[in-house]
PDB file of C-alpha atoms in Angstrom:
ATOM      1  CA  MET A   1     -53.831  83.072 247.556  1.00 36.00           C
ATOM      2  CA  ILE A   2     -51.351  85.552 246.142  1.00 40.00           C
ATOM      3  CA  ASP A   3     -48.126  84.061 244.813  1.00 41.00           C
ATOM      4  CA  ASP A   4     -45.708  83.787 247.767  1.00 43.00           C
ATOM      5  CA  SER A   5     -42.802  85.147 245.729  1.00 48.00           C
ATOM      6  CA  ASN A   6     -44.615  88.475 245.411  1.00 47.00           C
ATOM      7  CA  GLU A   7     -46.555  88.443 248.677  1.00 45.00           C
ATOM      8  CA  LYS A   8     -46.740  91.744 250.525  1.00 45.00           C
ATOM      9  CA  ALA A   9     -49.217  93.683 252.580  1.00 44.00           C
ATOM     10  CA  VAL A  10     -50.930  96.403 250.570  1.00 48.00           C
ATOM     11  CA  SER A  11     -52.446  99.264 252.491  1.00 50.00           C
ATOM     12  CA  ALA A  12     -51.471 102.344 250.506  1.00 52.00           C
ATOM     13  CA  ASP A  13     -53.680 104.131 248.001  1.00 60.00           C
ATOM     14  CA  THR A  14     -52.796 102.655 244.599  1.00 60.00           C
ATOM     15  CA  GLY A  15     -54.288 105.742 242.945  1.00 59.00           C
ATOM     16  CA  PRO A  16     -56.371 105.930 239.775  1.00 58.00           C
ATOM     17  CA  GLY A  17     -55.004 103.790 236.989  1.00 58.00           C
ATOM     18  CA  LYS A  18     -52.195 102.455 239.187  1.00 73.00           C
ATOM     19  CA  GLY A  19     -53.421  98.979 240.008  1.00 87.00           C
ATOM     20  CA  LEU A  20     -51.153  96.254 241.278  1.00 92.00           C
ATOM     21  CA  LEU A  21     -50.689  93.178 239.121  1.00 92.00           C
ATOM     22  CA  VAL A  22     -51.382  90.082 241.221  1.00 92.00           C
ATOM     23  CA  ARG A  23     -51.340  86.349 240.584  1.00 90.00           C
ATOM     24  CA  ILE A  24     -53.841  84.155 242.387  1.00 87.00           C
ATOM     25  CA  ALA A  25     -52.856  80.506 242.678  1.00 87.00           C
ATOM     26  CA  ALA A  26     -55.192  77.656 243.563  1.00 81.00           C
ATOM     27  CA  GLU A  27     -53.973  74.092 243.106  1.00 85.00           C
ATOM     28  CA  ALA A  28     -52.789  73.758 239.470  1.00 83.00           C
ATOM     29  CA  VAL A  29     -54.502  76.951 238.296  1.00 81.00           C
ATOM     30  CA  SER A  30     -53.015  80.429 238.410  1.00 83.00           C
ATOM     31  CA  LEU A  31     -55.039  83.497 237.446  1.00 84.00           C
ATOM     32  CA  SER A  32     -53.880  87.061 236.874  1.00 87.00           C
ATOM     33  CA  GLY A  33     -55.626  90.132 238.173  1.00 91.00           C
ATOM     34  CA  ILE A  34     -55.380  93.854 238.804  1.00 93.00           C
ATOM     35  CA  LEU A  35     -55.894  95.076 242.362  1.00 96.00           C
ATOM     36  CA  ASN A  36     -56.911  98.708 242.943  1.00 95.00           C
ATOM     37  CA  ILE A  37     -57.046  99.954 246.536  1.00 94.00           C
ATOM     38  CA  PRO A  38     -58.310 103.504 247.061  1.00 93.00           C
ATOM     39  CA  ALA A  39     -57.416 105.487 250.174  1.00 90.00           C
ATOM     40  CA  GLN A  40     -59.447 104.448 253.198  1.00 92.00           C
ATOM     41  CA  SER A  41     -61.224 101.665 251.336  1.00 93.00           C
ATOM     42  CA  HIS A  42     -63.887  99.856 253.341  1.00 93.00           C
ATOM     43  CA  GLY A  43     -64.470  96.767 251.236  1.00 96.00           C
ATOM     44  CA  ILE A  44     -63.514  94.935 248.078  1.00 96.00           C
ATOM     45  CA  VAL A  45     -65.454  93.959 244.962  1.00 97.00           C
ATOM     46  CA  ILE A  46     -64.148  91.121 242.801  1.00 95.00           C
ATOM     47  CA  LEU A  47     -64.870  91.681 239.116  1.00 94.00           C
ATOM     48  CA  ALA A  48     -64.433  88.387 237.300  1.00 89.00           C
ATOM     49  CA  HIS A  49     -64.677  88.110 233.551  1.00 82.00           C
ATOM     50  CA  GLY A  50     -64.341  85.212 231.164  1.00 72.00           C
ATOM     51  CA  ILE A  51     -63.589  84.556 227.551  1.00 62.00           C
ATOM     52  CA  GLU A  52     -66.867  86.086 226.358  1.00 61.00           C
ATOM     53  CA  ALA A  53     -65.716  89.390 227.842  1.00 51.00           C
ATOM     54  CA  ALA A  54     -62.587  89.596 225.686  1.00 56.00           C
ATOM     55  CA  THR A  55     -63.893  92.371 223.441  1.00 60.00           C
ATOM     56  CA  GLU A  56     -62.428  95.873 223.674  1.00 64.00           C
ATOM     57  CA  ASN A  57     -65.793  97.372 224.668  1.00 76.00           C
ATOM     58  CA  SER A  58     -66.397  94.949 227.534  1.00 77.00           C
ATOM     59  CA  HIS A  59     -62.837  95.524 228.767  1.00 77.00           C
ATOM     60  CA  GLN A  60     -63.421  99.290 228.810  1.00 84.00           C
ATOM     61  CA  ASN A  61     -66.721  98.765 230.661  1.00 86.00           C
ATOM     62  CA  LEU A  62     -64.936  96.693 233.309  1.00 87.00           C
ATOM     63  CA  ILE A  63     -62.318  99.407 233.790  1.00 89.00           C
ATOM     64  CA  ALA A  64     -65.026 102.084 234.069  1.00 92.00           C
ATOM     65  CA  LEU A  65     -66.923  99.993 236.643  1.00 94.00           C
ATOM     66  CA  SER A  66     -63.730  99.464 238.649  1.00 94.00           C
ATOM     67  CA  GLU A  67     -62.974 103.205 238.624  1.00 94.00           C
ATOM     68  CA  ALA A  68     -66.530 104.054 239.714  1.00 96.00           C
ATOM     69  CA  LEU A  69     -66.308 101.608 242.626  1.00 96.00           C
ATOM     70  CA  ASN A  70     -62.890 102.990 243.589  1.00 95.00           C
ATOM     71  CA  GLN A  71     -64.416 106.484 243.782  1.00 95.00           C
ATOM     72  CA  LEU A  72     -66.851 105.040 246.344  1.00 96.00           C
ATOM     73  CA  SER A  73     -63.867 103.869 248.453  1.00 95.00           C
ATOM     74  CA  LEU A  74     -64.244 100.245 247.431  1.00 97.00           C
ATOM     75  CA  ALA A  75     -61.173  98.281 246.423  1.00 96.00           C
ATOM     76  CA  THR A  76     -61.511  96.220 243.255  1.00 97.00           C
ATOM     77  CA  LEU A  77     -59.852  93.068 241.992  1.00 96.00           C
ATOM     78  CA  GLN A  78     -60.289  92.482 238.250  1.00 93.00           C
ATOM     79  CA  VAL A  79     -59.655  88.816 237.478  1.00 90.00           C
ATOM     80  CA  ASP A  80     -59.508  86.942 234.177  1.00 82.00           C
ATOM     81  CA  LEU A  81     -61.174  83.564 234.676  1.00 81.00           C
ATOM     82  CA  PHE A  82     -59.063  82.056 231.905  1.00 73.00           C
ATOM     83  CA  SER A  83     -55.283  81.747 231.875  1.00 66.00           C
ATOM     84  CA  SER A  84     -53.233  82.995 228.915  1.00 65.00           C
ATOM     85  CA  ASP A  85     -52.824  79.383 227.764  1.00 68.00           C
ATOM     86  CA  GLU A  86     -56.586  78.817 227.798  1.00 64.00           C
ATOM     87  CA  LEU A  87     -57.243  82.015 225.833  1.00 61.00           C
ATOM     88  CA  ALA A  88     -54.666  80.999 223.236  1.00 65.00           C
ATOM     89  CA  PHE A  89     -56.278  77.557 222.927  1.00 63.00           C
ATOM     90  CA  ASP A  90     -59.695  79.070 222.169  1.00 57.00           C
TER      91      ASP A  90
END
């Protein structure tokens, strides 16, 4: 569920590198993500990554994968499985 304070319908092409920052809330947990919606998208792929994916190289790989899927008219949602507080704790 997207945070109600920022809830809006998204149907426009977000364009390359112009993802929307979203917050997904579930019970006491809130995760951040980047939503990319290409023109005439026909599906969505959720790319979830955890603490082991915090390296610069893995982050670049995730961005490249998202861009490749967007070129195939698939929307992508990149989500960190750990909150900022959890990453700081580690």
